[in-house]
PDB file of C-alpha atoms in Angstrom:
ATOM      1  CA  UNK A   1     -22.299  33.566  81.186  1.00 45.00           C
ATOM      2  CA  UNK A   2     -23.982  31.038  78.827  1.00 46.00           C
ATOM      3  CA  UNK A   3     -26.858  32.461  76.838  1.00 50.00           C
ATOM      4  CA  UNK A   4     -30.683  31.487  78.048  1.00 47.00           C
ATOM      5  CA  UNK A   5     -33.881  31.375  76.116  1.00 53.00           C
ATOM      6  CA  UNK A   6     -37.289  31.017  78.371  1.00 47.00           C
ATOM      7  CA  UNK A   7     -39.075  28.749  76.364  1.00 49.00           C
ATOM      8  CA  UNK A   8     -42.068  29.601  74.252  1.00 47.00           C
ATOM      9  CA  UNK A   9     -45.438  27.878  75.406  1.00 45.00           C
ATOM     10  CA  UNK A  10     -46.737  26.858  72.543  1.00 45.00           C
ATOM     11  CA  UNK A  11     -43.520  24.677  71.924  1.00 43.00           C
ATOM     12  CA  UNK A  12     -43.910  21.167  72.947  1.00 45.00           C
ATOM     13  CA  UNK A  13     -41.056  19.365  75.182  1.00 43.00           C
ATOM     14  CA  UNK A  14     -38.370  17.236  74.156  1.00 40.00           C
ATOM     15  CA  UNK A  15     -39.749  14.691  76.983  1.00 41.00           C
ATOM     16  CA  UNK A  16     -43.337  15.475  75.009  1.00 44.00           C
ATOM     17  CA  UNK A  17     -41.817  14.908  71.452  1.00 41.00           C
ATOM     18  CA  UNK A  18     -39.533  11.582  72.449  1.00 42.00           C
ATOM     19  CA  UNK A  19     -43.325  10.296  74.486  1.00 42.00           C
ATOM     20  CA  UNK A  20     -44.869  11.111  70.976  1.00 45.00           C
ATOM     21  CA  UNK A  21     -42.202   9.000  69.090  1.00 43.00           C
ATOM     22  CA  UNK A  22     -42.851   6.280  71.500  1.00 38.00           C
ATOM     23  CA  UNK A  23     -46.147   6.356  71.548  1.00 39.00           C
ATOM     24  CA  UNK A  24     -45.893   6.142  67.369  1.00 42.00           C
ATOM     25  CA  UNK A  25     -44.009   3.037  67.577  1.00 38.00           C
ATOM     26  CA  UNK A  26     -46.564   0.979  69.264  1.00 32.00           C
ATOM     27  CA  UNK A  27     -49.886   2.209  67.276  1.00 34.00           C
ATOM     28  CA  UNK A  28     -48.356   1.298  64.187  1.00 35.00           C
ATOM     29  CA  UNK A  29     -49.880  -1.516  61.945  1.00 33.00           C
ATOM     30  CA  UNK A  30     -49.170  -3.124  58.767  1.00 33.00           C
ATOM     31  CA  UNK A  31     -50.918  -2.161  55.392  1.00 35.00           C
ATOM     32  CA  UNK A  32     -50.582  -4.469  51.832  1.00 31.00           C
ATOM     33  CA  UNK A  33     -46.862  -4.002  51.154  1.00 32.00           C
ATOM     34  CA  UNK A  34     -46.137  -5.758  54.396  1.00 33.00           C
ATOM     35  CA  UNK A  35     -44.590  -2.350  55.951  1.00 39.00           C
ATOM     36  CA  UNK A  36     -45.020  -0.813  58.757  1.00 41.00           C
ATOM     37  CA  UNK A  37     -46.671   2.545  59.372  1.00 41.00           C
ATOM     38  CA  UNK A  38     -44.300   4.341  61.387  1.00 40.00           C
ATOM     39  CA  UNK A  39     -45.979   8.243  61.400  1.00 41.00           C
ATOM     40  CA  UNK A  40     -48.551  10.265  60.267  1.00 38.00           C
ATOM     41  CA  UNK A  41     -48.719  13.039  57.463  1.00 37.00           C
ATOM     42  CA  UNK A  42     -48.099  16.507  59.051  1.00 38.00           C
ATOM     43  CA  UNK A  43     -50.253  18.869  57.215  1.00 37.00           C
ATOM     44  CA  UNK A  44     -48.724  21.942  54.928  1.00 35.00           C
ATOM     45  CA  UNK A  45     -47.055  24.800  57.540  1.00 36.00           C
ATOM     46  CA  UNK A  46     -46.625  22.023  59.967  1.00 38.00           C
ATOM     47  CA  UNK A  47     -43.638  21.654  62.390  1.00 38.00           C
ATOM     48  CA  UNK A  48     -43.412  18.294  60.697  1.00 42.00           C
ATOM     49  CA  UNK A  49     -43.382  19.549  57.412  1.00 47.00           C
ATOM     50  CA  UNK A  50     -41.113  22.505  58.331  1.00 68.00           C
ATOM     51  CA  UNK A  51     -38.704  21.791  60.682  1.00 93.00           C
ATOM     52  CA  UNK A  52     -38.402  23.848  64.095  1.00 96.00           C
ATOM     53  CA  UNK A  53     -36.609  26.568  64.725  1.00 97.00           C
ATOM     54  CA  UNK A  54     -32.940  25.853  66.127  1.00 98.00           C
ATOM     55  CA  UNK A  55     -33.679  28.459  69.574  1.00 98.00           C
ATOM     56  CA  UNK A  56     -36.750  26.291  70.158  1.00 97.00           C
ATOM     57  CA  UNK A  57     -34.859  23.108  70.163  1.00 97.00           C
ATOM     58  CA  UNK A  58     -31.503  23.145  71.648  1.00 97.00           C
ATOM     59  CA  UNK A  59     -31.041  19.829  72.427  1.00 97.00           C
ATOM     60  CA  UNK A  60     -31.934  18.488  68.894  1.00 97.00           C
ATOM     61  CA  UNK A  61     -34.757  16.646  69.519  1.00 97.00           C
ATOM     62  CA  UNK A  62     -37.309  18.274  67.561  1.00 97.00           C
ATOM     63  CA  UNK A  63     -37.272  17.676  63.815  1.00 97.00           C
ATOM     64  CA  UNK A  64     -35.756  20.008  61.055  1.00 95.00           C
ATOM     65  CA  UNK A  65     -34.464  23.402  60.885  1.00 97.00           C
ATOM     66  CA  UNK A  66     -37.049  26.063  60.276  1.00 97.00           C
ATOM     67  CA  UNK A  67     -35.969  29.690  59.493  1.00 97.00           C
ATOM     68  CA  UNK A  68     -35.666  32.659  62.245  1.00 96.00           C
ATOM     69  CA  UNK A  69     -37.990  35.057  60.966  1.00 88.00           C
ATOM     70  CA  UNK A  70     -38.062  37.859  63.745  1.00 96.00           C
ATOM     71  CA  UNK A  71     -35.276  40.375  64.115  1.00 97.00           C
ATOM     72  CA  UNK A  72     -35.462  39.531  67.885  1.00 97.00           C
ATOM     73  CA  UNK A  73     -34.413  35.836  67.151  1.00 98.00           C
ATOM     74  CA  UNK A  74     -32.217  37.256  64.273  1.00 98.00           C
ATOM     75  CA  UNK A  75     -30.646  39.424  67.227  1.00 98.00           C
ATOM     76  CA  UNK A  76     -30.299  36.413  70.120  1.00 98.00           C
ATOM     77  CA  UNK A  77     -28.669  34.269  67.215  1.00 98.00           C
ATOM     78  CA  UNK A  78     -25.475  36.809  66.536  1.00 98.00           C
ATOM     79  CA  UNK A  79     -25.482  37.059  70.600  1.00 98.00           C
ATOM     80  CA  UNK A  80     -24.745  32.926  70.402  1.00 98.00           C
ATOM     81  CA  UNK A  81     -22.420  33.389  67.833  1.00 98.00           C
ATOM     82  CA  UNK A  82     -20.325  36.128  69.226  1.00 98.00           C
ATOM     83  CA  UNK A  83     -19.902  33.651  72.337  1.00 98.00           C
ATOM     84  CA  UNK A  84     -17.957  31.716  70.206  1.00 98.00           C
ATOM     85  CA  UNK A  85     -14.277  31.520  70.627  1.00 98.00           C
ATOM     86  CA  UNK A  86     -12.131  32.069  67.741  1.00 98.00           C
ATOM     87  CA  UNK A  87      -8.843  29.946  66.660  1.00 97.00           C
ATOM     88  CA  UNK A  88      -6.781  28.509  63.024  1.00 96.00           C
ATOM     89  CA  UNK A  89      -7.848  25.294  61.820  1.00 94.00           C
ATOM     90  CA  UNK A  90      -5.361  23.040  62.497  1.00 95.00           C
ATOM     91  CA  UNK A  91      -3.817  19.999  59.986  1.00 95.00           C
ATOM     92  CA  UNK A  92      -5.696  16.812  59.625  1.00 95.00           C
ATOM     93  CA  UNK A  93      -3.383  14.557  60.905  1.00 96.00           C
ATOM     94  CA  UNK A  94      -4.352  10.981  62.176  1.00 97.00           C
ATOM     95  CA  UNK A  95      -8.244  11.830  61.352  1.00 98.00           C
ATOM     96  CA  UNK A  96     -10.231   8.739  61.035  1.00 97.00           C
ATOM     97  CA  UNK A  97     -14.191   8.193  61.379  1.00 97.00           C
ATOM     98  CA  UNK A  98     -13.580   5.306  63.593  1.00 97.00           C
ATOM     99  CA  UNK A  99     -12.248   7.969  65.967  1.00 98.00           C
ATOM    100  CA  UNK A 100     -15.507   8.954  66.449  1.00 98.00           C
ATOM    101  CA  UNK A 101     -16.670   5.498  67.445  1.00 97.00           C
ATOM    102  CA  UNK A 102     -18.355   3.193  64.862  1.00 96.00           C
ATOM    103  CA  UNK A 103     -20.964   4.792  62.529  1.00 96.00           C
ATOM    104  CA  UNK A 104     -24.385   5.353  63.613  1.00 97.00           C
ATOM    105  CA  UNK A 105     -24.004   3.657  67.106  1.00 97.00           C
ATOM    106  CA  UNK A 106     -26.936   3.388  69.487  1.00 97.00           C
ATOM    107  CA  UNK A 107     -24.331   3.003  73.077  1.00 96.00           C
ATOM    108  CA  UNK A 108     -22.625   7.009  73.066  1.00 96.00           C
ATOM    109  CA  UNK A 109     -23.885   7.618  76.782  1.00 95.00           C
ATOM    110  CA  UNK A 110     -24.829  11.747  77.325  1.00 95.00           C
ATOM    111  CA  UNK A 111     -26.967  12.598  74.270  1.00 96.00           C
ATOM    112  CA  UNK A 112     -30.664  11.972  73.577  1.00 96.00           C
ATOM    113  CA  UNK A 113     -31.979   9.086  71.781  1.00 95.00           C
ATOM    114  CA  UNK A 114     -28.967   6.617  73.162  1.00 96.00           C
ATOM    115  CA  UNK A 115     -29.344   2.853  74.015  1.00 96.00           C
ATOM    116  CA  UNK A 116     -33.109   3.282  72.991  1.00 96.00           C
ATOM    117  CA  UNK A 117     -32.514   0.530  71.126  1.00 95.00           C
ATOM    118  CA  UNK A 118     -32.419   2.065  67.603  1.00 97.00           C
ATOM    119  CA  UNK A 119     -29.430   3.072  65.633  1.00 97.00           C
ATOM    120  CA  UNK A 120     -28.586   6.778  65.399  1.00 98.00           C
ATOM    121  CA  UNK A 121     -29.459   7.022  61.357  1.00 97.00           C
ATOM    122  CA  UNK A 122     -32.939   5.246  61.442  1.00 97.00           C
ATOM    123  CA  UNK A 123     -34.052   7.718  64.998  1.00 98.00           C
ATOM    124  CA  UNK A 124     -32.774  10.692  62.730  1.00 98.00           C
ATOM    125  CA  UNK A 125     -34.641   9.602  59.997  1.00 98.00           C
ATOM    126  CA  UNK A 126     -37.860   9.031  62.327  1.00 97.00           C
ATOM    127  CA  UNK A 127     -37.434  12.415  63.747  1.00 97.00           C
ATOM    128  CA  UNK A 128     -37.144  14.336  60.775  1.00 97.00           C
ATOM    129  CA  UNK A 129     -38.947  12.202  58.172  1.00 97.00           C
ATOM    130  CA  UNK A 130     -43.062  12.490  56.959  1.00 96.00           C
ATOM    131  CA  UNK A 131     -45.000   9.091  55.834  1.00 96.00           C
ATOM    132  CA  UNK A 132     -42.366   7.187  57.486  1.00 97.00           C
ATOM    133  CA  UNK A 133     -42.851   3.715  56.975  1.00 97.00           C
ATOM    134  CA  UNK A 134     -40.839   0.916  59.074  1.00 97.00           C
ATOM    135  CA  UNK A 135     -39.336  -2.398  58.097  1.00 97.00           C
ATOM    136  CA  UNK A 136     -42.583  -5.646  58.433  1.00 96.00           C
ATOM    137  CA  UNK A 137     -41.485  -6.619  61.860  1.00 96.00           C
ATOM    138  CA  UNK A 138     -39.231  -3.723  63.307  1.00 95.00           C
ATOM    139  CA  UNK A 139     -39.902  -0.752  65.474  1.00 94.00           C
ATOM    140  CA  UNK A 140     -36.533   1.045  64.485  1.00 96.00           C
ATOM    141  CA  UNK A 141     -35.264   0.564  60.571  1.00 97.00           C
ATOM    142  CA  UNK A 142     -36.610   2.894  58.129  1.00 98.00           C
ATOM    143  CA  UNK A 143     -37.110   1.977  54.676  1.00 98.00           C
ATOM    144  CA  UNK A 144     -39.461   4.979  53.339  1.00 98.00           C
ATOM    145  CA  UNK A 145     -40.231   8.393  54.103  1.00 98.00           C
ATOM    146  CA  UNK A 146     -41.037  12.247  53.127  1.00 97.00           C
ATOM    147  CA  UNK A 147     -38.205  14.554  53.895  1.00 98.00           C
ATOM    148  CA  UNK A 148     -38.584  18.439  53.934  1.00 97.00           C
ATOM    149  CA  UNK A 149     -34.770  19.054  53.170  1.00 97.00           C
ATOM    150  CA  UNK A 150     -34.096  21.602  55.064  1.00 97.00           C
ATOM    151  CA  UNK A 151     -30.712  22.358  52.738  1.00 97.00           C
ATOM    152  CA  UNK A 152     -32.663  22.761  49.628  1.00 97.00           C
ATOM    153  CA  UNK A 153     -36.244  23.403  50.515  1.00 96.00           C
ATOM    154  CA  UNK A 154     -37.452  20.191  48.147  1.00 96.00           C
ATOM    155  CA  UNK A 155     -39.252  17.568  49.435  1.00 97.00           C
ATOM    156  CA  UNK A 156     -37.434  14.143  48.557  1.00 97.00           C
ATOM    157  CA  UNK A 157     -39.408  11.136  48.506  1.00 97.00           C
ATOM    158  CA  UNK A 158     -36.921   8.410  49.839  1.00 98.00           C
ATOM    159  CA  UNK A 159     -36.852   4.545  49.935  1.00 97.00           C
ATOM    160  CA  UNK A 160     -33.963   2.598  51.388  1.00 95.00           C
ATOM    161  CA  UNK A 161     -32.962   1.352  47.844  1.00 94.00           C
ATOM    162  CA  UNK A 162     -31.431   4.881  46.996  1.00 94.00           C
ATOM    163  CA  UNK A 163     -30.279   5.063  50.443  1.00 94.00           C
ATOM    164  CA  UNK A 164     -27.885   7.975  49.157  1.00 96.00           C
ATOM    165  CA  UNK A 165     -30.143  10.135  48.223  1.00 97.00           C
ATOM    166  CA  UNK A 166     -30.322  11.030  52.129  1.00 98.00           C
ATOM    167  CA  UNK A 167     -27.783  11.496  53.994  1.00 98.00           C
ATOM    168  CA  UNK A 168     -26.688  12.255  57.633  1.00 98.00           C
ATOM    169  CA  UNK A 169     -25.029  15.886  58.023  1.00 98.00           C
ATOM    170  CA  UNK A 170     -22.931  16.098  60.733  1.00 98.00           C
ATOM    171  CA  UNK A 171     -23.455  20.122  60.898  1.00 98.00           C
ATOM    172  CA  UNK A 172     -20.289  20.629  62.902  1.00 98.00           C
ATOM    173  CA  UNK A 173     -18.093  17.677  60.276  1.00 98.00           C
ATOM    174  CA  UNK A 174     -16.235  15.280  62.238  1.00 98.00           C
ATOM    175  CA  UNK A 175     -13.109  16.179  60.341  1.00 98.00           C
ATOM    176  CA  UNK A 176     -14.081  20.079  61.368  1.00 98.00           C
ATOM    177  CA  UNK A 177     -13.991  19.204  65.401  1.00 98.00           C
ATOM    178  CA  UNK A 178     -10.823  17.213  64.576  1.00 98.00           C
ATOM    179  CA  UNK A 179      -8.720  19.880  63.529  1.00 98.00           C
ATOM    180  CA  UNK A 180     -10.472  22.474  65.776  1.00 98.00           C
ATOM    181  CA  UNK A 181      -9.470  20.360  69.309  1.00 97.00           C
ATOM    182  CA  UNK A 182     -11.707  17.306  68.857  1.00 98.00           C
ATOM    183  CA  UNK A 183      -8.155  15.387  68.431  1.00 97.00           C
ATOM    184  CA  UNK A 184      -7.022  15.348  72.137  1.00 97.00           C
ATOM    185  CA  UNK A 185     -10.646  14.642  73.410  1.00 98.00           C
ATOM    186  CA  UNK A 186     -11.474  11.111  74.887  1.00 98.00           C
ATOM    187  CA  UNK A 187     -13.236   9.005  72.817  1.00 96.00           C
ATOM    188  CA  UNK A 188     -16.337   8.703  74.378  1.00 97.00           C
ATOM    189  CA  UNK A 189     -16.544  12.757  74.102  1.00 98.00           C
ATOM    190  CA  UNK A 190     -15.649  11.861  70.694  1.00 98.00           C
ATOM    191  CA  UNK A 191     -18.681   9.760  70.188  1.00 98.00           C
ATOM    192  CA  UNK A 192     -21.383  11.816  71.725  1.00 98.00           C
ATOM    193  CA  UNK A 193     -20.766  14.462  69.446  1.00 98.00           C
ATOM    194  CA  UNK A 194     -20.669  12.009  66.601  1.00 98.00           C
ATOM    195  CA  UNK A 195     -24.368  10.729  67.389  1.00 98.00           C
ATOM    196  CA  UNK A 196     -25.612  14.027  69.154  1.00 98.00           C
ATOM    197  CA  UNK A 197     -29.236  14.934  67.505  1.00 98.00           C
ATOM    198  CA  UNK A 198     -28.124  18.348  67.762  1.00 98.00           C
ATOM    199  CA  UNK A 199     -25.124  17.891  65.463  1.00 98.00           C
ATOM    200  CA  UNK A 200     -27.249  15.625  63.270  1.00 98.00           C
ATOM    201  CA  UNK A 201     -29.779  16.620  60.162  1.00 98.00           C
ATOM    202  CA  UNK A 202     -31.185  14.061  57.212  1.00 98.00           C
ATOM    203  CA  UNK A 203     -30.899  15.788  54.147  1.00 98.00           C
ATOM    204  CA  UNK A 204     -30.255  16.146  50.422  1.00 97.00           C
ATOM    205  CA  UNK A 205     -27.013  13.695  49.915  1.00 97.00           C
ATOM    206  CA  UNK A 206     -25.759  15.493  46.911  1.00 97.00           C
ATOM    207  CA  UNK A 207     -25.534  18.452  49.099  1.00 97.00           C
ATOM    208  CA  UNK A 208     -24.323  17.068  51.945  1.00 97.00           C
ATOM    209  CA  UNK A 209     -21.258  15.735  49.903  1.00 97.00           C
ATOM    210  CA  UNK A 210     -20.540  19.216  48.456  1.00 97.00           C
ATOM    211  CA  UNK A 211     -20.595  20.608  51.791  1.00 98.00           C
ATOM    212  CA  UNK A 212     -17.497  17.368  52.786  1.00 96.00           C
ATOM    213  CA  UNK A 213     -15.899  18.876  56.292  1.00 97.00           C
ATOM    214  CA  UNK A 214     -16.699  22.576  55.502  1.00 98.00           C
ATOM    215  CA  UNK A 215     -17.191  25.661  57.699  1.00 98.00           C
ATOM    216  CA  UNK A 216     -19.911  28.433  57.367  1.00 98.00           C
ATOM    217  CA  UNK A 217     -17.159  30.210  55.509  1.00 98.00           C
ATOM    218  CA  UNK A 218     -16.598  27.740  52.764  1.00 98.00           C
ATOM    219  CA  UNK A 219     -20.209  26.311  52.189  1.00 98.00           C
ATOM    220  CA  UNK A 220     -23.694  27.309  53.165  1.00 98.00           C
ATOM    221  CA  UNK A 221     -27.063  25.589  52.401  1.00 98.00           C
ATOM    222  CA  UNK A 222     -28.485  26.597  49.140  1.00 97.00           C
ATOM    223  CA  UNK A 223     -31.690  27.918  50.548  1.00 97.00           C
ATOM    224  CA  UNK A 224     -31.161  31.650  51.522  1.00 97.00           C
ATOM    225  CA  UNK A 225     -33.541  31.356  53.894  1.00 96.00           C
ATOM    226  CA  UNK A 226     -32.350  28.621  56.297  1.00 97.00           C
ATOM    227  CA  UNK A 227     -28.990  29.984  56.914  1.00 98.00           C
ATOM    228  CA  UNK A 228     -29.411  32.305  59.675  1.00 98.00           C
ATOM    229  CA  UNK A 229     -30.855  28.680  61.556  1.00 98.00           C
ATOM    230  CA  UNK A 230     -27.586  26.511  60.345  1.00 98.00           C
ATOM    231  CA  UNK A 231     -25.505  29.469  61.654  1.00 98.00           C
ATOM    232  CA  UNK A 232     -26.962  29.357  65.038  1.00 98.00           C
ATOM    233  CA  UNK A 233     -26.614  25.048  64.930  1.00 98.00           C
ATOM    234  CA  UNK A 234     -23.814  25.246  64.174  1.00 98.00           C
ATOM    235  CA  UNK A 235     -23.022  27.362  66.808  1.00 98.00           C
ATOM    236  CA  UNK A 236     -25.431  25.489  69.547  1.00 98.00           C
ATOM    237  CA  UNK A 237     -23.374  22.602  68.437  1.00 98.00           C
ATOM    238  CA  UNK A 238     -19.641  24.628  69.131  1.00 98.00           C
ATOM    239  CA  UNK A 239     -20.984  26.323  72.314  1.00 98.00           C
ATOM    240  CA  UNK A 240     -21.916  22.714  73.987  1.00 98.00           C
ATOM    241  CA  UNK A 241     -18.367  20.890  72.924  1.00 98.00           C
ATOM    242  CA  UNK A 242     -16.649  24.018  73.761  1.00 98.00           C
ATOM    243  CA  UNK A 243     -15.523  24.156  70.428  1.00 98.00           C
ATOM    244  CA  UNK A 244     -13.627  26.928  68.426  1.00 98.00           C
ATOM    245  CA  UNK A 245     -14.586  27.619  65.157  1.00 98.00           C
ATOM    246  CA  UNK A 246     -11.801  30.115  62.831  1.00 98.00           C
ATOM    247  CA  UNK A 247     -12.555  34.261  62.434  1.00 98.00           C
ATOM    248  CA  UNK A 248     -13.626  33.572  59.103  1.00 98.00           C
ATOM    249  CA  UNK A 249     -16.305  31.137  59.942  1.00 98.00           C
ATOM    250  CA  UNK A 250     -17.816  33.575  62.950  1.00 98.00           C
ATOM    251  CA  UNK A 251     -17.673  36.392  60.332  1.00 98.00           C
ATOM    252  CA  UNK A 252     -19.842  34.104  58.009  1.00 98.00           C
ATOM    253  CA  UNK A 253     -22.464  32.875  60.667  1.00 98.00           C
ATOM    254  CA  UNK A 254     -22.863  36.841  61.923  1.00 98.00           C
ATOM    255  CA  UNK A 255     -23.583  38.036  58.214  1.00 98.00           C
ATOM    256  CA  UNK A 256     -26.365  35.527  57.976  1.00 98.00           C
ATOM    257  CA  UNK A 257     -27.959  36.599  60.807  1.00 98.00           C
ATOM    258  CA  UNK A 258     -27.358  40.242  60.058  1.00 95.00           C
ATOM    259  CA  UNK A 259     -24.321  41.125  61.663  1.00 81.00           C
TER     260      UNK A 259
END
């Protein structure tokens, strides 16, 4: 039986949050640099600022990844995890990104945020970034922003000049899904889970290249704190491609939420 969670009140909808991001794109205005103002600043403590918490935001939508604090999330997360089904990682042969459709593309039908009209990158950056500020003339192309890595804990101060300095994390790596079944998939399955939200986090790009096509097993993010929350999306992520992950990996993702 999949695993349910009645939702909290106080958490906003995705249909609210995507109706806020709309709603941001049309009030916006340009100041002396000739950009656009594409957000507000979230205050200190903010889900903004923070990130939400991955049980409160299973389809991706909502921005970040904030801690599980209570024992009774902490105890729902190892039930996700030990729903998981368990199997060897198998070779890498014929892996390709373009198997996964072309980078960042706006047209893989069955996730959120497709054909909006935006790429994948610049909506992940919207969703997740503070102070974002838009190209002079577009609705969609980032070129500044605050990020609250949620990796690291820092906040990184971005500009599209040092467009490496962010990066996209594919929490489940492409690579990953490959050699865990992803291989005999149809492309267009392929492609959702390429540009899925919930298999998609901006953060620290030197971290996100150490991590490379890593398990929970092999690499973790550097903040203590956060990994009980990548354990569970990585597992949201698994659960909703039917994906297997290997025994070492589960083992991993139940120790960080105290199992």
């Amino acid at each position: 039986m999949p695993l349910t969670r009645m939702p909290r009140p106080s958490a906003p909808t995705a249909a609210a949050v995507l109706a806020a991001t709309l709603a941001a794109s049309f009030l916006t205005g340009c100041d002396a640099a000739g950009l656009v103002d594409g957000g507000g600043t979230a205050g200190p403590g903010s889900a903004r600022a923070a990130g939400v918490a991955p049980l409160d935001n299973p389809d991706g939508t909502k921005p970040g990844l904030a801690p599980l604090a209570s024992d009774a999330d902490r105890a729902e997360a190892r039930r996700l995890v030990e729903t998981l089904t368990v199997k060897g990682r198998g070779p890498r042969t014929g892996y390709d990104r373009d198997e996964f459709g072309y980078a960042w593309m706006d047209t893989a039908d069955g996730v959120p945020l497709a054909r909006n009209g935006c790429d994948t990158r610049n909506d992940l950056l919207r969703r997740d970034g503070r102070e974002v500020r838009l190209r002079s003339g577009s609705d969609c192309v980032v070129v500044a922003m605050t990020l609250h890595d949620p990796y690291t804990g820092k906040a990184i101060v971005w500009k599209k000049a040092e467009a490496a300095a962010v990066q996209i994390d594919h929490v489940v790596p492409l690579s990953y899904s490959w050699q865990m079944g992803a291989s005999r998939w149809p492309e267009s399955r392929r492609e959702q889970l390429a540009n899925d939200p919930l298999n998609l986090l901006p953060v620290d790009g030197p971290s996100n290249s150490r991590k490379g096509d890593s398990g929970p097993a092999s690499w973790l993010p550097p903040d203590r704190s956060v990994r009980c929350a990548y354990a569970v999306r990585f597992a949201q992520v698994a659960k909703k491609y039917a994906l297997p992950v290997t025994a070492a990996d589960k083992d991993t993702m139940l120790r960080q939420c105290g199992g």
